[in-house]
Coordinates of C-alpha atoms in Angstrom, one line a residue:
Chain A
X923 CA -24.8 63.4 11.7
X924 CA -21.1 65.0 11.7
X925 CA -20.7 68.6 12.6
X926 CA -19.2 70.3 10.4
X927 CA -17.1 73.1 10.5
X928 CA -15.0 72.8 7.7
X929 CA -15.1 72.3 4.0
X930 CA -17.8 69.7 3.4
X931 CA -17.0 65.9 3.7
X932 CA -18.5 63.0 4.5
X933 CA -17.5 59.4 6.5
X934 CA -18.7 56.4 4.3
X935 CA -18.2 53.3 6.4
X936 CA -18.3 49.6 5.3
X937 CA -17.8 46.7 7.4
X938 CA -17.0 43.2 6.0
X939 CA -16.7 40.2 8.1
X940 CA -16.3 36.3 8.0
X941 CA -15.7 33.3 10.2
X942 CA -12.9 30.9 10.6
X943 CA -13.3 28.6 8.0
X944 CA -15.2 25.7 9.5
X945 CA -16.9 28.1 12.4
X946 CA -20.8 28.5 11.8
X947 CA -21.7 32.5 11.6
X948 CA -23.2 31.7 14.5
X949 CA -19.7 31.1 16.3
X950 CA -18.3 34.3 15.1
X951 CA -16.7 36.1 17.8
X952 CA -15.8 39.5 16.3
X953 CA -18.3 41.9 16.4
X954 CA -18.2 45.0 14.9
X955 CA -20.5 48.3 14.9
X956 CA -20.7 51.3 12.3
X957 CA -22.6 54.3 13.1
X958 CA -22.1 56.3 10.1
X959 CA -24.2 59.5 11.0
X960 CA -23.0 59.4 14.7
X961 CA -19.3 59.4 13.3
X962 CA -18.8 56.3 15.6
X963 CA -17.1 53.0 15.1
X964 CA -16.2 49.8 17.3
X965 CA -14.5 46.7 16.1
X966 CA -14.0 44.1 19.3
X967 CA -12.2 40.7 18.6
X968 CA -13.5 37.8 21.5
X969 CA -10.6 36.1 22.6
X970 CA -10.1 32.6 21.9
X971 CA -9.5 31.1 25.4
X972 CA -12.1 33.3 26.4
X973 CA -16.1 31.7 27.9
X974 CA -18.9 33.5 26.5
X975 CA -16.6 36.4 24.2
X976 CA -19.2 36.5 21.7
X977 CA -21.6 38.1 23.9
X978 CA -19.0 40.3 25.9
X979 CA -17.6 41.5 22.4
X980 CA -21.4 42.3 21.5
X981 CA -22.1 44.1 24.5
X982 CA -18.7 46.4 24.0
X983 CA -19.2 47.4 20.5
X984 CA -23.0 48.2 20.9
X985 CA -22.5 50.1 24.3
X986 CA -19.7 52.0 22.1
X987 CA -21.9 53.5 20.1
X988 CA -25.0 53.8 21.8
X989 CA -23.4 55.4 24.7
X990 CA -20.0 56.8 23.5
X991 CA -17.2 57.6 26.0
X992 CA -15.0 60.8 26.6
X993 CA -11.6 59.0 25.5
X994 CA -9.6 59.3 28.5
X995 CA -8.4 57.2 31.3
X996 CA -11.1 58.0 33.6
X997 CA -14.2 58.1 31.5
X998 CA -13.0 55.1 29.9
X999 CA -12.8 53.4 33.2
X1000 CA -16.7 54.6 34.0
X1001 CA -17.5 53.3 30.4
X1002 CA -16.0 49.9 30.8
X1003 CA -17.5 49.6 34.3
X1004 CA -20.8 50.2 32.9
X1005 CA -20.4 47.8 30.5
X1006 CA -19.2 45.3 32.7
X1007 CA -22.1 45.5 35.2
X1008 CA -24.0 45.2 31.8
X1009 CA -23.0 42.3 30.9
X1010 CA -22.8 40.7 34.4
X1011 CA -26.4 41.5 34.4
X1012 CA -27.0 39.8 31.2
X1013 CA -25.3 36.8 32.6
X1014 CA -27.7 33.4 33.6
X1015 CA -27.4 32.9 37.2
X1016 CA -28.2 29.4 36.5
X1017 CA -25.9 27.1 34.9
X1018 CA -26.2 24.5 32.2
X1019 CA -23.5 22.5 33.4
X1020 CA -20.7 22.3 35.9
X1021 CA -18.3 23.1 32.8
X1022 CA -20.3 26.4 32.2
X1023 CA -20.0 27.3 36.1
X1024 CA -16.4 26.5 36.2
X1025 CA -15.8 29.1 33.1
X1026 CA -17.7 31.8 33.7
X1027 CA -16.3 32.6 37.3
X1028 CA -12.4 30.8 36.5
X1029 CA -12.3 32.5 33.1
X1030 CA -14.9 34.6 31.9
X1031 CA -15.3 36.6 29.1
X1032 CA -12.5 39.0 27.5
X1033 CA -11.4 40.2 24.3
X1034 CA -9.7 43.5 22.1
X1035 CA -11.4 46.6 21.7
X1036 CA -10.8 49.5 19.0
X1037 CA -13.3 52.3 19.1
X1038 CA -13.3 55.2 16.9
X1039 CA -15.3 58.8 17.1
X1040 CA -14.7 61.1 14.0
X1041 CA -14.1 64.6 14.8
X1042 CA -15.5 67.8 13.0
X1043 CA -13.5 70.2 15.1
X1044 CA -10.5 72.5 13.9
X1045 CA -10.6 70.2 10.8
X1046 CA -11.9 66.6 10.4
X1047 CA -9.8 63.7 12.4
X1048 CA -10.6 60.8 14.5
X1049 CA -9.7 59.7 18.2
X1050 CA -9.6 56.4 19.1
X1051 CA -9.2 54.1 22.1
X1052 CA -7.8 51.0 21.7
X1053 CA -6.9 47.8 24.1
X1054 CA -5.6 45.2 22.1
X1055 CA -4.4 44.4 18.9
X1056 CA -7.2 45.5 16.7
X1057 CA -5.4 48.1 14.4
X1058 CA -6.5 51.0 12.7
X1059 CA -4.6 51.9 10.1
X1060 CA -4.6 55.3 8.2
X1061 CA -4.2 55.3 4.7
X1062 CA -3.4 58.7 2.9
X1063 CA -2.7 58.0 -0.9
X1064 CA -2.1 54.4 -0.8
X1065 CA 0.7 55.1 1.5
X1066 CA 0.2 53.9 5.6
X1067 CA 0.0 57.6 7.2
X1068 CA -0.3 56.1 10.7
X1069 CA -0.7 52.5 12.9
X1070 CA -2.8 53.0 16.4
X1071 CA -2.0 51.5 18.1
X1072 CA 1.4 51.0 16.8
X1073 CA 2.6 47.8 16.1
X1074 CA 5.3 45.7 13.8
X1075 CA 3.8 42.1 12.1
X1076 CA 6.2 40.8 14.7
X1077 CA 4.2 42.0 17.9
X1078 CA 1.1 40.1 16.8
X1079 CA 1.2 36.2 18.8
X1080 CA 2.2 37.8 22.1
X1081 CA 0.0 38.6 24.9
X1082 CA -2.3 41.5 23.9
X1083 CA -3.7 43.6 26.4
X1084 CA -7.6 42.6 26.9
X1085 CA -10.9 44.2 27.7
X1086 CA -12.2 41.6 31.0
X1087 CA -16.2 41.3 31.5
X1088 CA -14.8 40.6 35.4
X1089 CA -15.0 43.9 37.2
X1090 CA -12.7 42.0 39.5
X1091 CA -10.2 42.7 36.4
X1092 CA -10.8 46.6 35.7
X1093 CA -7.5 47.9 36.5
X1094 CA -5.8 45.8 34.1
X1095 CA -7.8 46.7 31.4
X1096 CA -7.3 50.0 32.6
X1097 CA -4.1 49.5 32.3
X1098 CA -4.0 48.5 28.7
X1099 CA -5.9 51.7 27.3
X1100 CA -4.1 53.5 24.6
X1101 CA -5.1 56.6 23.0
X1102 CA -5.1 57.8 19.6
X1103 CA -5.7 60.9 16.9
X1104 CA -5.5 61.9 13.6
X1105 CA -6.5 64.6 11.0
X1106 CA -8.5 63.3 7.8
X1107 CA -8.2 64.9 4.2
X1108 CA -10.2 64.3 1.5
X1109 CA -9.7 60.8 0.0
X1110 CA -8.1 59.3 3.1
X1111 CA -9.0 55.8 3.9
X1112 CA -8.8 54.3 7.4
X1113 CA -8.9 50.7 7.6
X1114 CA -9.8 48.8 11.1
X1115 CA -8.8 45.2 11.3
X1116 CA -8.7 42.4 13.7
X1117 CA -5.6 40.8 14.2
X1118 CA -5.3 38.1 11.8
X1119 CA -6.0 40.6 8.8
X1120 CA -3.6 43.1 10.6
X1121 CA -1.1 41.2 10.9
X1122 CA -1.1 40.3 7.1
X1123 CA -1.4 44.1 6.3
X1124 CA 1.9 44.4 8.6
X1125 CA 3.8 42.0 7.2
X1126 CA 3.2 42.5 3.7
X1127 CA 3.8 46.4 4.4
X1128 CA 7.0 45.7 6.3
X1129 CA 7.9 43.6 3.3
X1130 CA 7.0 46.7 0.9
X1131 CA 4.3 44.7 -0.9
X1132 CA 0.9 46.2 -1.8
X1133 CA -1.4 45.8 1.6
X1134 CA -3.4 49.3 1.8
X1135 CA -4.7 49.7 -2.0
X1136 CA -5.8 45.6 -1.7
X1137 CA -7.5 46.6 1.4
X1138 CA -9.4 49.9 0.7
X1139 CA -10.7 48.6 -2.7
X1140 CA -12.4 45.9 -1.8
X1141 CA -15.9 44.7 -2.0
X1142 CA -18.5 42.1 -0.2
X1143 CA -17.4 39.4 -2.7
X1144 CA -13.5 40.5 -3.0
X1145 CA -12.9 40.7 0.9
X1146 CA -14.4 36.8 1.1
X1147 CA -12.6 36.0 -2.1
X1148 CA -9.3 37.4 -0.7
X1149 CA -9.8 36.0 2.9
X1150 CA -10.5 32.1 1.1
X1151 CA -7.4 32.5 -1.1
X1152 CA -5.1 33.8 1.5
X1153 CA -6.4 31.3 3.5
X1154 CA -5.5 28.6 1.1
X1155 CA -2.0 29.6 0.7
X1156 CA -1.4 29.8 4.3
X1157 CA -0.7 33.7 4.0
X1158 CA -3.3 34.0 6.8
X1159 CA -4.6 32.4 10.1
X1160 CA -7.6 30.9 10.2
X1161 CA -9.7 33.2 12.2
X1162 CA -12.4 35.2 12.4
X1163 CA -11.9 38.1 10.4
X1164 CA -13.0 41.7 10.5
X1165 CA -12.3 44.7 8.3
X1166 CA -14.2 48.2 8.5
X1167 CA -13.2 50.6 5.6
X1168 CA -14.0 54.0 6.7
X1169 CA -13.6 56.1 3.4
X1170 CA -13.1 60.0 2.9
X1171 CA -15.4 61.7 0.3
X1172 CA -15.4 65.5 -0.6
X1173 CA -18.8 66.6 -0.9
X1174 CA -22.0 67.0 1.7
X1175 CA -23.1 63.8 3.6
Chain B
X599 CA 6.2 20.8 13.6
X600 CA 4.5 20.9 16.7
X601 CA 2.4 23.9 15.8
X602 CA -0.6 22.9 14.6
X603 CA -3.6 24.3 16.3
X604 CA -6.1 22.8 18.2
X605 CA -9.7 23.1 16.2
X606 CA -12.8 20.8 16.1
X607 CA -11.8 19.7 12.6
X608 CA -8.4 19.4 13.7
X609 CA -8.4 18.3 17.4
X610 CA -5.7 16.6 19.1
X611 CA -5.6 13.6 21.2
X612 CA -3.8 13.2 24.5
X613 CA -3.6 9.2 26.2
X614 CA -3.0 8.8 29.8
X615 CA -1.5 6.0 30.7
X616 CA -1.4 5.4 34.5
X617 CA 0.4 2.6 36.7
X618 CA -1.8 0.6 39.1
X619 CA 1.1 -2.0 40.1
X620 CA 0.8 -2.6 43.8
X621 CA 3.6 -0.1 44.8
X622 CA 1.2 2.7 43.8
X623 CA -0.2 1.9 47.2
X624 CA 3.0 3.9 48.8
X625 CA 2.2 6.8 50.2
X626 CA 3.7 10.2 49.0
X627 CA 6.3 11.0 51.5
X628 CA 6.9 9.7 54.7
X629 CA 4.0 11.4 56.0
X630 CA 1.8 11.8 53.1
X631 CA -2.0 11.3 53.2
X632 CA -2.6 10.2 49.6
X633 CA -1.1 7.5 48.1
X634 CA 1.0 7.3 45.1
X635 CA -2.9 5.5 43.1
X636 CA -4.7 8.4 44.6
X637 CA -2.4 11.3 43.5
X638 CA -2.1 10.0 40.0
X639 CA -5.8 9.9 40.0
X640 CA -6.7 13.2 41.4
X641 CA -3.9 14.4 38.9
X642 CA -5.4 12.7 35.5
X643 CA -9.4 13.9 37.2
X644 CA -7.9 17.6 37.4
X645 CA -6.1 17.7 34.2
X646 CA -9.9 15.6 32.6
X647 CA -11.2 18.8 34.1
X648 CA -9.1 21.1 32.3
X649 CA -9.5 19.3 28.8
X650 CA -13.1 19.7 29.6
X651 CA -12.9 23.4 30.8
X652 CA -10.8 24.5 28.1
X653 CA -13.6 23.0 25.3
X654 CA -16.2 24.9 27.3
X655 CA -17.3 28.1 25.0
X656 CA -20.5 29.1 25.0
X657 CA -22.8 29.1 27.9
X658 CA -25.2 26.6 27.5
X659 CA -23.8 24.5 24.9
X660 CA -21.9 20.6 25.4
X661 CA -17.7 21.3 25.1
X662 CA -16.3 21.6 21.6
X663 CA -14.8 18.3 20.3
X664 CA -11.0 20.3 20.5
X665 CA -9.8 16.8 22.1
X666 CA -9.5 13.2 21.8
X667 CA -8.8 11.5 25.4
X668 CA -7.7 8.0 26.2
X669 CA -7.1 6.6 29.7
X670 CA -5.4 3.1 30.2
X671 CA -4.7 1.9 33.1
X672 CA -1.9 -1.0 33.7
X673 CA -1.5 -3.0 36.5
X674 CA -4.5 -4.3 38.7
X675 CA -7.7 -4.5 36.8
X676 CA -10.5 -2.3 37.9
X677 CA -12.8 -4.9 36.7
X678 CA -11.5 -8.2 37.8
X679 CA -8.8 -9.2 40.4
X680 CA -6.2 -10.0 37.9
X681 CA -3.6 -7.9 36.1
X682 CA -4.5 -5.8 32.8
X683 CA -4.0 -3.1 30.2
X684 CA -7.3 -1.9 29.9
X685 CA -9.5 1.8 29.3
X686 CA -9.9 3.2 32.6
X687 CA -12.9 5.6 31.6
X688 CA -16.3 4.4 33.8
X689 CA -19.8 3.7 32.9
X690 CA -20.3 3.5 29.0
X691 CA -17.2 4.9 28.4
X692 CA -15.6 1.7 29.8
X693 CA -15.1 -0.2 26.5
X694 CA -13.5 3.2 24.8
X695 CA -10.1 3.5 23.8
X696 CA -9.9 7.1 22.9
X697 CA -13.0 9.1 23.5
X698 CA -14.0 12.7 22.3
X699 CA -13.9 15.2 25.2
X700 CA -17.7 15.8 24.8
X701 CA -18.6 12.0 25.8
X702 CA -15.8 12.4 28.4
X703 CA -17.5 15.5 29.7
X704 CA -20.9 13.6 29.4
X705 CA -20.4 10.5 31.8
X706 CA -17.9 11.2 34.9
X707 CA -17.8 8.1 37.3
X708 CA -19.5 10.9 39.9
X709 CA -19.5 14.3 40.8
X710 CA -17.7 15.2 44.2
X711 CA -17.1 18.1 46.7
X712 CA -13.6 18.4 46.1
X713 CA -10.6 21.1 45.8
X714 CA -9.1 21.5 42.9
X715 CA -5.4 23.0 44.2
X716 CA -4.8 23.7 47.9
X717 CA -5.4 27.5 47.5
X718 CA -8.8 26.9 46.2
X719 CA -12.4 26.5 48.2
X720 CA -14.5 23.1 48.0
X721 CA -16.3 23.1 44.6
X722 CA -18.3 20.5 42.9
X723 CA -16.1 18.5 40.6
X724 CA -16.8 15.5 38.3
X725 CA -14.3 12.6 39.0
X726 CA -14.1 9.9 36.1
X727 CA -11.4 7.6 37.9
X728 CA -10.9 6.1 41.3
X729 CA -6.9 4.8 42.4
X730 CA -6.5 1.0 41.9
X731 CA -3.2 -1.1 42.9
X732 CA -2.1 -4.6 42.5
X733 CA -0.1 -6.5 40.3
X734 CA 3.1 -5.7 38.5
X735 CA 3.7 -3.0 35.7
X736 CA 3.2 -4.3 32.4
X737 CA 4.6 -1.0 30.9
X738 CA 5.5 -2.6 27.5
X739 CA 1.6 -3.6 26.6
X740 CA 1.1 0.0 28.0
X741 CA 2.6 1.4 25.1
X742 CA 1.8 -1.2 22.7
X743 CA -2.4 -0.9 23.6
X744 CA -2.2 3.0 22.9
X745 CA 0.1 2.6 19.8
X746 CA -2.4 0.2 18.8
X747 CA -5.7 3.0 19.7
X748 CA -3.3 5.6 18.2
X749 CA -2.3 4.0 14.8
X750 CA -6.1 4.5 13.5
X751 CA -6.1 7.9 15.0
X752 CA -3.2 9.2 13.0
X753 CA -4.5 8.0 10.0
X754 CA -7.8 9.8 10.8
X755 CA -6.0 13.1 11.5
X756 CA -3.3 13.6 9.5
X757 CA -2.7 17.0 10.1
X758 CA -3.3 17.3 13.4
X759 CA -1.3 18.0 16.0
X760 CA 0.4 14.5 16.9
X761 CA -0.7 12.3 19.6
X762 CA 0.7 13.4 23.4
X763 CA 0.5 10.2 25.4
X764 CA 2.0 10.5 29.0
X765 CA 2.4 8.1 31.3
X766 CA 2.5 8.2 34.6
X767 CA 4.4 5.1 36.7
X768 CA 6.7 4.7 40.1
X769 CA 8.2 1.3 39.2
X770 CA 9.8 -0.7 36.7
X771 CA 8.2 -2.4 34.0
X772 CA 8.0 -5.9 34.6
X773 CA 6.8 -7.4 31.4
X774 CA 9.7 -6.4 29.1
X775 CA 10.4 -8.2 26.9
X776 CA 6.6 -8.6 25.6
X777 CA 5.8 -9.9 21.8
X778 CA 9.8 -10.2 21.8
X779 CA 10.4 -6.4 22.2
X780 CA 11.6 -4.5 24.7
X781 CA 10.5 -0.9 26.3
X782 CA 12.6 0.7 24.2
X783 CA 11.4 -0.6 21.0
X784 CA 7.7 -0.7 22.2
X785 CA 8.3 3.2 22.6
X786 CA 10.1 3.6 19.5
X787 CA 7.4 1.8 17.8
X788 CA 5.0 4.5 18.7
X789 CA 6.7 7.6 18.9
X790 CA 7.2 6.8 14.7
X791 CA 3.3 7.3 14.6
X792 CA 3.0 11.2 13.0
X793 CA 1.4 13.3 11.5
X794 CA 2.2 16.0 9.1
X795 CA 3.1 18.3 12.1
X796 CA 5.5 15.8 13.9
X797 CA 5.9 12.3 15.3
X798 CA 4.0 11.0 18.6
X799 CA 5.0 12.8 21.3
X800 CA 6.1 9.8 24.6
X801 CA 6.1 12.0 28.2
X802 CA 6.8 10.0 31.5
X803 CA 6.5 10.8 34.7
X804 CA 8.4 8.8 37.6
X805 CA 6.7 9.2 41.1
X806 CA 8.6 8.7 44.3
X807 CA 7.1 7.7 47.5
X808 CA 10.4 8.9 49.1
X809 CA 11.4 12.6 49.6
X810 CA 14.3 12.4 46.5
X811 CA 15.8 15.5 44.3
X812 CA 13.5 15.6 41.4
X813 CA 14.4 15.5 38.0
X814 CA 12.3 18.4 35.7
X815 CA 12.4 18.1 31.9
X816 CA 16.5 16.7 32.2
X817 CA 18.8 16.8 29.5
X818 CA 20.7 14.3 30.4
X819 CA 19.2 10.6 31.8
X820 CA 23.1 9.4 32.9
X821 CA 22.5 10.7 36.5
X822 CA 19.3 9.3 36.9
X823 CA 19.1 6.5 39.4
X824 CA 17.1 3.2 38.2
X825 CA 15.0 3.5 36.0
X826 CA 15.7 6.9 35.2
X827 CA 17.9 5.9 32.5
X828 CA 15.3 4.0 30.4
X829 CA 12.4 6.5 31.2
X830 CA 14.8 9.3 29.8
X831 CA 15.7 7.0 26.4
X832 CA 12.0 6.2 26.2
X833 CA 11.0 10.0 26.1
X834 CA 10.3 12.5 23.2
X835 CA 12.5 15.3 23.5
X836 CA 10.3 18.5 24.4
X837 CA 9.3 20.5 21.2
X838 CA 10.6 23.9 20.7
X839 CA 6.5 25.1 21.5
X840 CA 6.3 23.4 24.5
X841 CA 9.8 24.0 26.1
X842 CA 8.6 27.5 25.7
X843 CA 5.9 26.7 27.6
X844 CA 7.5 25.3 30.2
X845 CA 9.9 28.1 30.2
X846 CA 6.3 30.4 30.8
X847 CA 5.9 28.7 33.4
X848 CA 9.3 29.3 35.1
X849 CA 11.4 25.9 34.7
X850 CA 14.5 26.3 33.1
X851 CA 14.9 24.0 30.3
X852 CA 17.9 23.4 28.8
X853 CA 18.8 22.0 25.4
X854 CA 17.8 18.5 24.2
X855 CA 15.5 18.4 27.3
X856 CA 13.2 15.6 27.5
X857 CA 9.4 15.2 28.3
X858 CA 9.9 13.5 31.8
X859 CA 10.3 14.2 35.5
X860 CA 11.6 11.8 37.5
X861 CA 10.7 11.7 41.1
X862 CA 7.9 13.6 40.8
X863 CA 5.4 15.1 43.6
X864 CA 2.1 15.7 43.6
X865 CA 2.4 19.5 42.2
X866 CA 5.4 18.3 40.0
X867 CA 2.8 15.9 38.8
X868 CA 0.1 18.4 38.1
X869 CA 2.5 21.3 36.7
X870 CA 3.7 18.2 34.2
X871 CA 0.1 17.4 33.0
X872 CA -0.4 20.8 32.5
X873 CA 2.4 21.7 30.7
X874 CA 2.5 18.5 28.8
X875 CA -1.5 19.1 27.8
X876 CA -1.1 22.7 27.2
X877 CA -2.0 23.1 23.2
X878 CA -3.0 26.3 21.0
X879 CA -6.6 26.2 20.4
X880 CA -7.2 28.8 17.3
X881 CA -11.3 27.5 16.7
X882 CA -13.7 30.5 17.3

């Protein structure tokens, strides 16, 4: 449950989700988890060239909530340690193949990370943590209120900074930490994407066509709907998708 | 054009084609302990490997079918003391023109203690070609025996990325003309294969057994000593995606370049098949 201090509202979070088109559910290598009455959300995005990212992606978001950071540098660092050890120990020490031996200590597992906690403080707001190019966007009135991390349409395809399973790589994902707030009013929407759908969002915003309203009004059927047609027109990569609509309503939880 | 990425119901297909004339018995470098048969195939095992590794997802689980691979070999048979074009995959994969990386990743000739770079510590690998040399360089039926594999390929795939085939020889061909065309119009034959994301893509690779300047992705095959010239007509000019690539990986690349090095090394031989092989795999 949220805290609250201030006039009453309450955090109603939806997640929608869907494979690259000819990926079995089973494949999907997003994972997202919503913790409504904990005020917590993680959205992780596996990374294509990545061994094993559907498992290390699983293992982020869950830990997220179940065990939720302080977010700064340091605690984050403990955090993703922990999770990394988790994981390791997760991780068969016998190997199906010579090809799965190879990957998993040449490559490993790696992806982007967004976690959010919702605040109930001097006001309602969120922090976030983010290493990647899973975006949160804000939405105050249809408008975009604020990016975090920010980023232009034209940032997406580059090199995003990655979450590593390999505790071998903890610095650099150390490194690629960025930290985030915000204050919430009543009827604010905050939209978390992975970077196919973000990257849409951007470019359509940067082009001032309607993104945000599309977005925060969607249901189960419209978010499949939209993700097929855009699809089919090429608007949008083929890729896993992920969307969590975290919507402001006035009123008790 | 050139951007289409790599997914199981749009994989790409790479063909190796690999000299094994008798000069390919000629050591690399004065001094060298490999010779020129036995770098090409410790090149085309590693980058096998890589095609392999880069399919391999999930623990557990065979590699995704994100490539097509076909290996020909030219030049002494590996099956009869005469000269050939023929597949140079082993075991049941010996008939195959172009195989699915899955199969490839099934049957390896044999699994060795090898290194896979200098820097790196003995690990088990899976080899699925031994050198051969003998014979001249039948080049031209080469390229007409994977235009032939390719042709059904295209027509399979048509929006895949296009066909990469790479060949890798250090002599001259020695059966042009054959069927009345020459090297040049066996390559321009198959490099007007395509797909709906570009034409067949022709990369060569010259190696040296002496110690000479080599030639990275020219611009230019007028300098060139023999055969420079007619490996530089015969290949593709490097896509914009790739010459980025290459760029990535710190050669400087210059406008119009082409898909060859001439007088190649072993590691010039390994960055090529790397850079040359190096596709966008968007399949999650």
């Amino acid at each position: 449950m949220i805290e609250r201090r201030t006039d009453p509202m309450r955090l109603e979070m939806t997640l929608y989700w869907l494979p690259k088109s000819d990926s079995a559910s089973s494949e999907f290598e997003d994972a997202a988890v919503a913790a409504e009455a904990d005020g917590l959300l993680a959205v992780a995005d596996g990374a294509t060239e990545a061994y094993d990212a559907r498992r290390w992606v699983d293992t982020l978001t869950q830990a997220f909530v179940a065990a939720p950071p302080a977010l700064q540098p340091s605690a984050m660092a403990a955090w993703v340690s922990s999770a990394q050890q988790r994981f390791q120990n997760g991780s068969s020490r016998q190997f199906a193949s010579i090809f799965d031996e190879h990957q998993a200590l040449r490559t490993g597992a790696f992806g982007t990370l967004l976690g959010v906690r919702f605040t109930n403080g001097d006001g309602h707001g969120w922090q976030a943590v983010s290493v990647g190019d899973v975006v949160l966007f804000h939405v105050r009135r249809g408008q975009l209120h604020q990016a975090f991390p920010a980023m232009a349409a034209a940032d997406f395809g580059t090199t995003p900074g990655l979450v590593h399973a390999s505790p071998a790589r903890l610095d650099a994902t150390i490194a690629a930490l960025r930290f985030g707030h915000g204050m919430i009013s009543p009827a604010d929407v905050l939209l978390v994407a992975t970077d196919a759908l973000a990257h849409w969002a951007l470019a359509r915003h940067e082009r001032r066509q309607p993104a945000w309203e599309v977005l925060a009004e969607l249901d189960h059927v419209g978010f499949e709907q939209l993700i097929r047609d855009l699809r089919a027109s090429g608007e949008l990569n083929d890729d896993d998708v992920t969307l969590a609509v975290v919507r402001a309503r006035e009123g008790p939880a | 054009m050139y951007e289409a990425p790599i997914s199981r119901s749009r994989p790409a297909c790479i063909v190796f084609l690999v000299d094994r004339s008798a000069s390919m018995a000629e050591r690399f470098g004065a001094d060298g302990e490999l010779s020129l048969a036995q770098g090409a195939a410790n090149a085309l095992n590693n980058i096998l490997f890589e095609l392999c590794l880069r399919s391999q997802k999930e623990p557990g689980r065979p590699p995704r079918h994100y490539f097509d691979v076909g290996v020909f070999g030219y030049g002494q048979s590996a099956k009869a003391r005469s000269e050939a074009v023929e597949p140079a995959l082993a075991g049941p994969l010996q008939e195959r023109t172009i195989v699915p990386i899955p199969e490839v990743a099934t049957h390896p000739l044999a699994i060795r203690e090898m290194r896979r770079s200098e820097d790196l510590p003995l690990s088990k690998m899976p080899v699925w070609l031994d050198p051969v040399a003998g014979f001249g360089t039948p080049m031209c039926q080469a390229i007409a025996t994977a235009g032939s594999s390719l042709r059904d390929w295209v027509s399979a795939h048509p929006d895949s990325f296009p066909p990469i085939v790479i060949n890798i020889s250090d002599g001259e061909v020695t059966d042009s003309p054959y069927r009345g065309a020459d090297l040049r119009e066996w390559a321009q034959r198959l490099t007007t294969l395509a797909t709906s994301d570009g034409n067949v893509l022709l990369f060569n690779v010259f190696l040296s057994s002496r110690q000479a300047p080599i030639s990275f992705f020219p611009a230019d095959g007028a300098h060139l000593p023999r055969p420079g010239g007619d490996l530089f007509a015969i290949s593709s000019p490097l896509p914009p995606p790739m010459q980025r690539q290459a760029e990535a990986s710190g050669f400087r690349v210059a406008d119009g370049a082409r898909g060859l090095v001439f007088n190649a090394d072993l590691a010039s031989l390994s960055s090529f098949l790397v850079i040359g092989t190096r596709l966008s795999v968007n399949d999650r």
